[in-house]
Coordinates of C-alpha atoms in Angstrom, one line a residue:
X1 CA -5.3 -9.9 10.3
X2 CA -5.4 -6.3 11.1
X3 CA -2.7 -4.1 12.5
X4 CA -5.1 -2.7 15.1
X5 CA -8.2 -4.8 15.7
X6 CA -11.4 -2.9 14.7
X7 CA -12.9 -1.4 17.8
X8 CA -9.6 -1.3 19.7
X9 CA -8.6 1.9 21.3
X10 CA -5.6 3.3 19.4
X11 CA -2.6 4.3 21.3
X12 CA -1.7 8.0 21.2
X13 CA 0.7 8.7 18.3
X14 CA 4.3 9.5 19.2
X15 CA 5.5 13.1 18.7
X16 CA 6.5 13.6 15.1
X17 CA 10.2 13.7 14.2
X18 CA 11.8 16.9 12.9
X19 CA 10.6 18.1 9.5
X20 CA 14.2 17.9 8.1
X21 CA 14.5 14.3 9.2
X22 CA 11.1 13.3 7.7
X23 CA 11.9 15.0 4.4
X24 CA 15.4 13.4 4.3
X25 CA 13.9 9.9 4.2
X26 CA 12.1 10.7 1.0
X27 CA 15.1 11.9 -0.9
X28 CA 15.8 8.3 -2.1
X29 CA 12.6 8.5 -4.2
X30 CA 12.0 12.2 -4.9
X31 CA 15.5 13.7 -4.6
X32 CA 17.6 12.3 -7.4
X33 CA 15.9 14.1 -10.3
X34 CA 18.5 16.9 -10.3
X35 CA 17.6 18.4 -13.7
X36 CA 13.9 18.6 -12.8
X37 CA 14.7 20.1 -9.4
X38 CA 17.0 22.7 -11.0
X39 CA 14.4 23.7 -13.5
X40 CA 11.8 23.9 -10.8
X41 CA 13.9 26.1 -8.5
X42 CA 15.1 28.4 -11.3
X43 CA 11.7 28.8 -12.9
X44 CA 10.1 29.4 -9.5
X45 CA 12.8 32.0 -8.7
X46 CA 12.2 33.8 -12.0
X47 CA 8.5 33.8 -11.4
X48 CA 8.9 35.2 -8.0
X49 CA 11.1 38.0 -9.2
X50 CA 8.3 39.2 -11.5
X51 CA 6.1 39.9 -8.5
X52 CA 7.8 43.1 -7.4
X53 CA 7.9 44.3 -11.0
X54 CA 4.2 45.0 -10.9
X55 CA 4.4 47.6 -8.1
X56 CA 7.7 48.8 -9.5
X57 CA 5.9 49.6 -12.9
X58 CA 3.4 51.8 -11.0
X59 CA 6.1 54.3 -10.0
X60 CA 7.1 55.4 -13.6
X61 CA 3.5 55.0 -14.7
X62 CA 2.2 57.5 -12.2
X63 CA 5.2 59.8 -12.0
X64 CA 6.2 60.0 -15.7
X65 CA 2.9 58.9 -17.3
X66 CA 0.2 60.8 -15.4
X67 CA 2.1 63.5 -13.6
X68 CA 4.9 64.5 -16.1
X69 CA 3.4 63.0 -19.3
X70 CA 6.8 62.0 -20.6
X71 CA 6.2 58.2 -20.7
X72 CA 6.3 56.6 -24.1
X73 CA 2.9 54.8 -24.6
X74 CA 4.3 51.8 -26.5
X75 CA 6.4 50.9 -23.4
X76 CA 3.3 50.3 -21.3
X77 CA 1.9 47.1 -23.1
X78 CA 5.5 46.0 -23.7
X79 CA 6.3 46.1 -20.0
X80 CA 3.1 44.6 -18.8
X81 CA 2.8 41.8 -21.4
X82 CA 6.5 41.1 -21.0
X83 CA 6.2 40.6 -17.2
X84 CA 3.2 38.3 -17.6
X85 CA 4.9 36.3 -20.4
X86 CA 7.9 35.7 -18.3
X87 CA 5.8 34.8 -15.3
X88 CA 3.6 32.4 -17.3
X89 CA 6.6 30.5 -18.8
X90 CA 8.2 30.3 -15.4
X91 CA 5.1 29.0 -13.8
X92 CA 4.6 26.4 -16.5
X93 CA 8.1 25.1 -16.3
X94 CA 8.1 25.0 -12.5
X95 CA 4.7 23.1 -12.4
X96 CA 5.8 20.6 -15.1
X97 CA 9.2 19.9 -13.4
X98 CA 7.6 19.3 -10.0
X99 CA 4.9 17.1 -11.6
X100 CA 7.6 15.0 -13.1
X101 CA 9.3 14.8 -9.7
X102 CA 6.1 13.8 -8.0
X103 CA 5.1 11.2 -10.5
X104 CA 8.6 9.6 -10.8
X105 CA 9.0 9.5 -7.1
X106 CA 5.5 8.1 -6.6
X107 CA 6.2 5.4 -9.2
X108 CA 9.5 4.5 -7.5
X109 CA 8.0 4.3 -4.0
X110 CA 4.9 2.4 -5.1
X111 CA 6.9 -0.2 -7.0
X112 CA 9.3 -0.6 -4.0
X113 CA 6.3 -1.1 -1.7
X114 CA 4.6 -3.6 -4.0
X115 CA 7.9 -5.5 -4.4
X116 CA 8.2 -5.6 -0.6
X117 CA 4.6 -6.9 -0.3
X118 CA 5.5 -9.7 -2.8
X119 CA 8.7 -10.6 -0.9
X120 CA 7.7 -9.8 2.7
X121 CA 7.9 -12.3 5.4
X122 CA 4.6 -14.1 5.9
X123 CA 4.0 -12.5 9.3
X124 CA 3.1 -9.2 7.5
X125 CA -0.2 -10.7 6.3
X126 CA -1.2 -11.7 9.8
X127 CA -0.5 -8.1 11.1
X128 CA -2.2 -6.1 8.3
X129 CA -5.4 -6.7 6.3
X130 CA -5.5 -6.7 2.6
X131 CA -7.4 -3.4 2.6
X132 CA -4.8 -1.7 4.7
X133 CA -2.0 -2.9 2.5
X134 CA -3.7 -1.9 -0.7
X135 CA -4.7 1.5 0.8
X136 CA -1.0 2.2 1.7
X137 CA 0.5 1.1 -1.6
X138 CA -2.1 2.6 -3.9
X139 CA -3.8 5.6 -2.3
X140 CA -1.5 6.8 0.5
X141 CA 1.5 7.0 -1.8
X142 CA -0.4 8.9 -4.5
X143 CA -2.1 11.2 -2.0
X144 CA 1.1 11.9 -0.2
X145 CA 3.1 12.5 -3.3
X146 CA 0.6 14.9 -4.8
X147 CA 0.1 16.9 -1.6
X148 CA 3.7 17.1 -0.8
X149 CA 5.0 18.2 -4.2
X150 CA 2.1 20.7 -4.6
X151 CA 2.9 22.1 -1.2
X152 CA 6.6 22.3 -2.1
X153 CA 5.7 24.2 -5.3
X154 CA 3.6 26.6 -3.3
X155 CA 6.3 26.9 -0.6
X156 CA 9.0 27.7 -3.1
X157 CA 6.9 30.1 -5.2
X158 CA 5.4 32.0 -2.2
X159 CA 8.7 31.9 -0.3
X160 CA 10.6 33.4 -3.2
X161 CA 7.8 35.9 -3.9
X162 CA 7.9 37.0 -0.2
X163 CA 11.6 37.5 -0.4
X164 CA 11.4 39.4 -3.6
X165 CA 8.7 41.7 -2.3
X166 CA 10.6 42.3 0.9
X167 CA 13.8 43.1 -1.0
X168 CA 11.9 45.6 -3.1
X169 CA 10.4 47.2 0.0
X170 CA 13.8 47.3 1.7
X171 CA 15.0 49.2 -1.4
X172 CA 12.2 51.7 -1.1
X173 CA 12.1 52.2 2.7
X174 CA 14.1 49.9 4.9
X175 CA 12.9 51.4 8.2
X176 CA 9.2 50.7 7.5
X177 CA 9.9 47.3 6.1
X178 CA 11.6 46.1 9.3
X179 CA 8.2 46.4 11.0
X180 CA 7.0 43.3 9.0
X181 CA 9.6 41.2 10.8
X182 CA 7.6 41.3 14.0
X183 CA 5.0 38.9 12.5
X184 CA 7.6 36.2 11.7
X185 CA 7.9 34.7 15.3
X186 CA 4.1 34.7 15.7
X187 CA 3.5 33.0 12.3
X188 CA 6.2 30.4 13.1
X189 CA 4.6 29.6 16.5
X190 CA 1.1 29.2 15.0
X191 CA 2.3 27.0 12.2
X192 CA 4.4 24.8 14.4
X193 CA 1.7 24.3 17.0
X194 CA -1.1 23.6 14.6
X195 CA 1.1 21.4 12.4
X196 CA 1.8 19.1 15.4
X197 CA -1.8 18.7 16.1
X198 CA -2.7 18.1 12.5
X199 CA 0.0 15.4 12.3
X200 CA -1.5 13.5 15.2
X201 CA -5.0 13.8 13.7
X202 CA -3.8 12.7 10.3
X203 CA -2.3 9.5 11.9
X204 CA -5.5 8.8 13.7
X205 CA -7.5 9.4 10.5
X206 CA -5.3 6.9 8.6
X207 CA -6.0 4.2 11.3
X208 CA -9.7 5.0 11.2
X209 CA -9.8 4.8 7.4
X210 CA -8.1 1.4 7.6
X211 CA -10.7 0.1 10.0
X212 CA -13.5 1.4 7.8
X213 CA -12.0 -0.2 4.7
X214 CA -11.6 -3.5 6.7
X215 CA -15.3 -3.5 7.5
X216 CA -16.0 -3.1 3.8
X217 CA -13.5 -5.9 2.9
X218 CA -15.1 -8.3 5.4
X219 CA -18.6 -7.7 4.2
X220 CA -17.6 -8.0 0.5
X221 CA -15.9 -11.3 1.2
X222 CA -18.7 -12.6 3.5
X223 CA -21.7 -11.2 1.6
X224 CA -23.5 -14.5 1.5
X225 CA -23.1 -15.1 5.2
X226 CA -24.2 -11.6 6.1
X227 CA -27.4 -12.1 4.1
X228 CA -28.0 -15.6 5.3
X229 CA -27.8 -14.6 8.9
X230 CA -29.6 -11.2 8.4
X231 CA -26.7 -9.3 9.8
X232 CA -27.1 -6.3 7.5
X233 CA -28.3 -4.0 10.3
X234 CA -25.5 -4.9 12.7
X235 CA -22.9 -4.5 10.0
X236 CA -24.4 -1.2 8.9
X237 CA -24.3 0.0 12.5
X238 CA -20.7 -1.0 12.7
X239 CA -19.9 0.9 9.5
X240 CA -21.8 3.9 10.7
X241 CA -19.9 4.0 14.0
X242 CA -16.6 4.0 12.3
X243 CA -17.8 6.5 9.7
X244 CA -18.9 8.9 12.5
X245 CA -15.5 8.5 14.2
X246 CA -13.7 9.3 10.9
X247 CA -16.0 12.3 10.3
X248 CA -15.2 13.6 13.8
X249 CA -11.5 13.4 13.1
X250 CA -11.9 15.1 9.7
X251 CA -13.8 18.0 11.4
X252 CA -11.0 18.3 14.0
X253 CA -8.4 18.4 11.2
X254 CA -10.4 21.0 9.3
X255 CA -10.5 23.2 12.4
X256 CA -6.8 22.9 12.9
X257 CA -6.1 23.6 9.2
X258 CA -8.6 26.3 8.7
X259 CA -7.6 28.3 11.8
X260 CA -4.0 28.6 10.6
X261 CA -4.9 31.0 7.8
X262 CA -7.0 33.6 9.7
X263 CA -4.6 33.7 12.6
X264 CA -1.6 34.4 10.4
X265 CA -3.6 36.8 8.3
X266 CA -4.6 38.7 11.4
X267 CA -0.9 39.1 12.4
X268 CA 0.0 40.2 8.9
X269 CA -2.9 42.7 8.7
X270 CA -1.8 44.2 12.1
X271 CA 1.8 44.7 10.9
X272 CA 0.7 46.1 7.5
X273 CA -1.8 48.4 9.1
X274 CA 1.0 49.9 11.3
X275 CA 3.3 50.3 8.3
X276 CA 0.6 52.0 6.1
X277 CA -0.3 54.4 8.9
X278 CA 3.4 55.3 9.5
X279 CA 3.9 55.7 5.7
X280 CA 0.8 58.0 5.5
X281 CA 2.0 60.0 8.4
X282 CA 5.5 60.4 6.8
X283 CA 3.9 61.6 3.6
X284 CA 1.9 64.3 5.4
X285 CA 4.1 65.3 8.3
X286 CA 7.2 67.3 8.8
X287 CA 9.4 64.2 8.4
X288 CA 8.4 64.0 4.7
X289 CA 11.4 63.7 2.6
X290 CA 12.0 65.1 -0.9
X291 CA 12.5 61.6 -2.2
X292 CA 8.9 60.6 -1.6
X293 CA 6.7 60.9 -4.7
X294 CA 3.1 59.8 -5.4
X295 CA 4.3 57.0 -7.6
X296 CA 6.9 55.8 -5.0
X297 CA 4.3 55.9 -2.2
X298 CA 1.7 54.0 -4.3
X299 CA 4.4 51.4 -5.3
X300 CA 5.4 50.9 -1.6
X301 CA 1.8 50.5 -0.4
X302 CA 0.9 48.1 -3.3
X303 CA 4.0 46.0 -2.6
X304 CA 3.0 45.9 1.1
X305 CA -0.5 44.8 0.3
X306 CA 0.9 42.1 -2.1
X307 CA 2.6 40.6 0.9
X308 CA -0.7 39.4 2.3
X309 CA -1.3 36.8 -0.4
X310 CA 2.0 34.9 -0.1
X311 CA 1.8 35.0 3.7
X312 CA -1.7 33.5 3.6
X313 CA -0.6 30.8 1.1
X314 CA 2.5 30.0 3.2
X315 CA 0.2 29.5 6.2
X316 CA -2.0 27.2 4.1
X317 CA 0.9 25.1 2.9
X318 CA 1.5 23.6 6.4
X319 CA -1.6 21.5 6.1
X320 CA -0.8 19.7 2.8
X321 CA 2.9 19.2 3.9
X322 CA 1.8 17.6 7.2
X323 CA -0.8 15.4 5.4
X324 CA 1.5 14.5 2.6
X325 CA 4.4 13.6 4.9
X326 CA 2.1 11.5 7.1
X327 CA 0.8 9.6 4.1
X328 CA 4.3 8.9 2.6
X329 CA 5.7 8.0 6.0
X330 CA 3.1 5.2 6.2
X331 CA 4.6 3.7 3.1
X332 CA 8.1 4.0 4.6
X333 CA 6.9 2.4 7.8
X334 CA 5.7 -0.6 5.7
X335 CA 9.2 -0.9 4.4
X336 CA 10.7 -0.6 7.9
X337 CA 8.3 -3.0 9.6
X338 CA 8.1 -5.8 7.0
X339 CA 11.3 -7.6 6.5
X340 CA 11.9 -9.4 3.3
X341 CA 12.0 -13.2 3.4
X342 CA 15.5 -14.7 3.7
X343 CA 16.8 -17.9 2.4
X344 CA 20.1 -19.8 1.9
X345 CA 22.2 -20.4 -1.2
X346 CA 21.4 -24.1 -2.0
X347 CA 19.8 -24.7 -5.4
X348 CA 18.7 -27.8 -7.3
X349 CA 16.9 -28.0 -10.7
X350 CA 14.7 -30.9 -9.6
X351 CA 14.8 -32.8 -6.4
X352 CA 14.1 -36.5 -5.9
X353 CA 11.5 -35.6 -3.3
X354 CA 12.7 -37.1 0.0
X355 CA 11.2 -35.2 3.0
X356 CA 12.2 -35.5 6.7
X357 CA 10.8 -33.7 9.7
X358 CA 12.7 -34.1 13.0
X359 CA 11.0 -33.0 16.3
X360 CA 9.3 -30.0 14.6
X361 CA 7.2 -27.7 16.8
X362 CA 5.0 -24.9 15.6
X363 CA 3.1 -22.5 18.0
X364 CA 1.1 -19.5 16.9
X365 CA 1.1 -17.8 20.3
X366 CA 2.4 -18.3 23.8
X367 CA -1.1 -18.8 25.2
X368 CA -2.1 -21.4 22.6
X369 CA -1.5 -25.1 22.3
X370 CA 1.2 -26.0 19.7
X371 CA -0.2 -26.6 16.3
X372 CA 2.5 -29.2 15.8
X373 CA 4.2 -30.8 18.9
X374 CA 7.6 -32.4 18.2
X375 CA 6.5 -34.1 15.0
X376 CA 8.9 -36.4 13.2
X377 CA 8.1 -37.9 9.8
X378 CA 10.0 -39.3 6.8
X379 CA 8.6 -39.4 3.3
X380 CA 10.4 -41.3 0.6
X381 CA 10.8 -40.1 -3.0
X382 CA 7.7 -40.9 -5.0
X383 CA 5.7 -42.0 -1.9
X384 CA 2.1 -40.9 -1.6
X385 CA 1.3 -40.1 2.0
X386 CA -2.2 -39.2 3.2
X387 CA -2.6 -36.9 6.2
X388 CA -5.9 -37.5 8.1
X389 CA -7.3 -36.4 11.4
X390 CA -9.9 -34.3 13.0
X391 CA -10.1 -30.5 12.4
X392 CA -7.3 -28.7 14.2
X393 CA -5.0 -31.7 14.1
X394 CA -2.2 -29.8 12.4
X395 CA -2.4 -31.3 8.9
X396 CA -2.4 -28.0 7.0
X397 CA 0.2 -26.5 9.3
X398 CA 2.5 -29.4 8.5
X399 CA 2.3 -29.1 4.7
X400 CA 2.6 -25.3 4.9
X401 CA 6.0 -25.8 6.6
X402 CA 7.5 -27.4 3.4
X403 CA 7.5 -24.3 1.1
X404 CA 8.4 -22.2 4.2
X405 CA 5.0 -20.5 4.4
X406 CA 5.4 -21.1 8.2
X407 CA 8.5 -21.3 10.2
X408 CA 8.9 -23.8 13.1
X409 CA 9.9 -22.7 16.6
X410 CA 12.1 -25.8 16.9
X411 CA 13.2 -28.8 15.0
X412 CA 14.6 -29.4 11.5
X413 CA 13.0 -30.0 8.1
X414 CA 15.1 -31.6 5.3
X415 CA 14.5 -31.8 1.5
X416 CA 16.7 -34.4 -0.1
X417 CA 18.9 -34.2 3.0
X418 CA 19.3 -30.4 2.9
X419 CA 17.8 -28.2 5.6
X420 CA 15.0 -25.9 4.2
X421 CA 16.8 -22.9 5.7
X422 CA 19.7 -23.5 3.4
X423 CA 17.6 -23.4 0.3
X424 CA 17.1 -20.3 -1.9
X425 CA 13.5 -19.6 -1.6
X426 CA 12.7 -19.5 -5.3
X427 CA 14.5 -22.8 -5.9
X428 CA 12.8 -24.4 -2.9
X429 CA 9.3 -23.4 -3.9
X430 CA 9.9 -24.4 -7.5
X431 CA 9.9 -28.0 -6.2
X432 CA 6.2 -27.8 -5.0
X433 CA 2.8 -27.6 -6.5
X434 CA -0.2 -27.1 -4.3
X435 CA -3.9 -27.3 -4.6
X436 CA -5.7 -26.2 -1.5
X437 CA -9.3 -26.0 -0.5
X438 CA -9.1 -22.2 -0.7
X439 CA -8.8 -21.6 -4.4
X440 CA -7.3 -18.2 -5.5
X441 CA -7.5 -17.0 -9.1
X442 CA -6.4 -13.8 -10.7
X443 CA -8.3 -11.4 -12.9
X444 CA -6.6 -12.7 -16.0
X445 CA -7.2 -15.3 -18.8
X446 CA -7.7 -19.0 -18.0
X447 CA -4.5 -19.8 -19.7
X448 CA -2.6 -17.2 -17.7
X449 CA -4.1 -18.6 -14.5
X450 CA -3.0 -22.1 -15.4
X451 CA 0.5 -21.1 -16.4
X452 CA 0.9 -18.8 -13.4
X453 CA 4.5 -17.6 -13.1
X454 CA 5.5 -19.2 -16.5
X455 CA 5.1 -18.4 -20.1
X456 CA 1.8 -19.7 -21.6
X457 CA 2.3 -22.9 -23.7
X458 CA -1.2 -23.3 -25.2
X459 CA -0.9 -27.1 -26.0
X460 CA 0.4 -27.7 -22.5
X461 CA -2.4 -25.6 -21.0
X462 CA -5.0 -27.6 -23.1
X463 CA -3.5 -30.9 -22.0
X464 CA -3.8 -29.8 -18.3
X465 CA -7.4 -28.7 -18.8
X466 CA -8.2 -32.0 -20.3
X467 CA -6.6 -33.8 -17.5
X468 CA -8.5 -31.7 -15.0
X469 CA -11.8 -32.5 -16.7
X470 CA -12.3 -28.8 -17.6
X471 CA -11.6 -28.7 -21.3
X472 CA -15.2 -29.0 -22.6
X473 CA -16.4 -26.2 -20.4
X474 CA -13.5 -23.9 -21.3
X475 CA -14.0 -24.6 -25.1
X476 CA -17.6 -23.4 -24.8
X477 CA -16.5 -20.0 -23.4
X478 CA -16.4 -17.0 -25.9
X479 CA -12.5 -16.8 -26.1
X480 CA -11.8 -20.3 -24.9
X481 CA -8.7 -20.5 -22.7
X482 CA -8.1 -16.8 -23.3
X483 CA -11.3 -15.8 -21.6
X484 CA -10.7 -13.5 -18.6
X485 CA -12.3 -15.2 -15.6
X486 CA -12.9 -12.0 -13.5
X487 CA -12.2 -11.4 -9.9
X488 CA -11.2 -14.7 -8.3
X489 CA -12.8 -16.6 -11.3
X490 CA -16.3 -15.6 -10.4
X491 CA -17.5 -16.8 -13.8
X492 CA -16.7 -20.4 -12.8
X493 CA -18.5 -22.6 -10.3
X494 CA -16.9 -23.8 -7.1
X495 CA -16.1 -27.2 -8.7
X496 CA -14.7 -25.6 -11.9
X497 CA -12.5 -23.3 -9.9
X498 CA -11.1 -26.3 -8.0
X499 CA -10.4 -28.1 -11.2
X500 CA -8.7 -25.0 -12.6
X501 CA -6.4 -25.0 -9.6
X502 CA -5.6 -28.7 -10.3
X503 CA -4.8 -27.8 -13.9
X504 CA -2.4 -25.1 -12.5
X505 CA -0.7 -27.8 -10.4
X506 CA -0.5 -30.1 -13.4
X507 CA 1.1 -27.4 -15.5
X508 CA 3.8 -26.7 -13.0
X509 CA 4.9 -30.3 -13.1
X510 CA 6.7 -30.1 -9.8
X511 CA 8.3 -33.1 -8.2
X512 CA 6.4 -32.7 -4.9
X513 CA 2.6 -32.3 -4.8
X514 CA 0.6 -31.0 -1.9
X515 CA -3.1 -31.6 -2.2
X516 CA -5.1 -30.0 0.6
X517 CA -8.7 -31.2 0.1
X518 CA -8.0 -30.9 -3.6
X519 CA -11.3 -32.7 -4.6
X520 CA -13.5 -31.2 -1.9
X521 CA -15.7 -29.2 -4.2
X522 CA -16.2 -31.8 -6.9
X523 CA -19.2 -33.9 -7.5
X524 CA -18.8 -37.7 -7.7
X525 CA -18.3 -37.9 -11.5
X526 CA -15.9 -35.0 -11.7
X527 CA -14.0 -36.4 -8.7
X528 CA -13.6 -39.7 -10.5
X529 CA -12.2 -38.1 -13.6
X530 CA -9.8 -35.8 -11.7
X531 CA -8.7 -38.7 -9.5
X532 CA -7.6 -40.5 -12.7
X533 CA -5.6 -37.5 -13.8
X534 CA -4.1 -37.1 -10.4
X535 CA -3.1 -40.8 -10.3
X536 CA -1.2 -40.4 -13.6
X537 CA 0.4 -37.2 -12.2
X538 CA 1.5 -38.8 -9.0
X539 CA 3.6 -41.5 -10.7
X540 CA 7.2 -40.9 -9.6
X541 CA 6.3 -37.9 -7.5
X542 CA 6.2 -37.3 -3.8
X543 CA 2.7 -36.5 -2.8
X544 CA 1.2 -35.3 0.4
X545 CA -2.6 -35.5 0.5
X546 CA -4.9 -34.0 3.0
X547 CA -8.4 -35.5 2.6
X548 CA -11.4 -37.0 4.4
X549 CA -12.8 -39.0 1.6
X550 CA -11.9 -42.7 1.4
X551 CA -11.7 -42.5 -2.4
X552 CA -8.7 -40.2 -2.0
X553 CA -7.0 -42.0 0.8
X554 CA -7.3 -45.6 -0.3
X555 CA -4.7 -45.0 -3.1
X556 CA -2.0 -43.7 -0.7
X557 CA 1.1 -45.8 0.1
X558 CA 0.8 -44.7 3.7
X559 CA -1.7 -43.0 5.9
X560 CA -0.5 -40.7 8.7
X561 CA -3.1 -40.0 11.4
X562 CA -2.8 -36.8 13.4
X563 CA -4.5 -35.4 16.5
X564 CA -3.7 -32.4 18.7
X565 CA -0.5 -31.6 16.7
X566 CA 1.0 -35.1 16.9
X567 CA 1.2 -38.2 14.8
X568 CA -0.8 -40.9 16.6
X569 CA -1.0 -43.6 13.9
X570 CA 0.5 -44.5 10.6
X571 CA 0.4 -47.4 8.2
X572 CA -1.6 -48.6 5.2
X573 CA -5.3 -48.1 5.0
X574 CA -6.1 -51.8 5.6
X575 CA -3.7 -52.0 8.6
X576 CA -5.1 -49.0 10.2
X577 CA -8.7 -50.2 9.7
X578 CA -7.7 -53.5 11.3
X579 CA -6.1 -51.6 14.2
X580 CA -9.5 -50.1 15.1
X581 CA -8.0 -46.9 16.4
X582 CA -8.7 -43.2 15.6
X583 CA -8.4 -43.8 11.8
X584 CA -11.1 -46.5 11.9
X585 CA -13.4 -44.3 13.9
X586 CA -12.9 -41.3 11.5
X587 CA -13.7 -43.5 8.5
X588 CA -16.8 -44.9 10.2
X589 CA -18.0 -41.3 10.6
X590 CA -17.1 -40.1 7.1
X591 CA -18.2 -43.1 4.9
X592 CA -22.0 -42.4 5.1
X593 CA -21.2 -38.8 4.0
X594 CA -18.7 -39.7 1.3
X595 CA -20.5 -37.7 -1.5
X596 CA -20.8 -34.5 0.6
X597 CA -18.3 -31.8 1.1
X598 CA -16.3 -32.5 4.3
X599 CA -15.6 -29.9 6.9
X600 CA -12.4 -27.9 6.4
X601 CA -9.2 -28.7 8.1
X602 CA -8.0 -26.6 11.0

């Protein structure tokens, strides 16, 4: 169920594509907010332009204020407060605009991913675990969006600031300013090298996080088995091993990310030291010009020192951009790798219920025996067919073919004479109601669970609960049918959950019923009452029943006996018992255990 089996050695990640290519893929979600982007860019540019105003104010303050004494005092607070007011408004507008872009883009991408999960081909759920999918849709998208947009905010702010300060320095002394250019190739090489390493480590960390979440998911789902077998120590050791691996990757990522800033700062400090020394030498030596004043010199040095902060932050921005892109690319990979289910164009409001399988073969792997081997079967409208056989015979595989949860490798399946591949999927699945031995409920009200996919009709819900022998228990709950049942209906017993699933099938009122051990979790009395409801429901409907209990099978019009993926016997209950074959031997084994829960089907 996992994309990479826990414990498997992950393959080395491929080299990352170009940054421009990676960013271009995100424009569909983050790039169409033109007004917000315009506001963000303009506000960031305005905020950056205020940076050189601070050293520029020092020149008249020193020359005219302290040296000459001609500066009007009221202009000092006006200039300083004005600069900070403009900067504050610009920063607020830029941050708000980019927050809107991030959240709108995150919303669009997350909804697209969840819709793809809902419509994805069933093979997706055999490749990835539930924890990996939920981690991608919920956390990776949010983390990636936040990191990327914050990084873009810092990149634009510090990039514009750097340009504004360099422009001011060029205006003051272009010869000295050109010395700063020597650090650009070095900074670019450091950022490119460490970003590539950080990208690879981020990909490995994502995989390790998935494996760690998968361990938690397994132990939550199997908490009873873990305690029953005393496996807490081994599971804790398994968790600890993966946690240490994730910690090791996190430390490596921190080293790569943290080393970027001091290396770039060291280059910047070297260049600035040279510039300051030359400037001091110019101010003292014979090359001193008449244009150099105390205020001008202090303004130049201050602007040079102010370059350090944006250079440092620009070095820091490589890490969140790399991490954010890696997180968002994971969501895009889910869209690329999981194709949506496809269907035909045929529709019908309600079918008669004739089913036909012609030489159908299903295999789940090249090295495995076929789950179904050239199976042919015809079911007439309204016929009740029981599928029996030992575990692994292929009974569940057969019924999962009908709503196209599984695709056959060969053969043809017809519903009312129309190939299943020609049906629209929603129209096809509207013809089926299913109750399986694996009951799944949602964290919603009982009524919403019964009317799943439809509007809640309370009288109809009540009638279905009565028919499923669950009405008395539901009526005793605090909010009746509007009681929220919790995660997978944990407030209900196993038998009550099974009957709630039967009530859901009753509510759908589909022309074809699939009952996969539908009464397996019921006691004898509850089973009798539910069987009466099912008998009324089966009238005029095609029904396929997978069951071991004789009480379920004896009402079938025909019994189909399967073994090793093939149909070996079929006929009425009495005829098969008289035949003395596999069916008779199965019944001889199950009759003494009729009141117990049978083993699951394979």
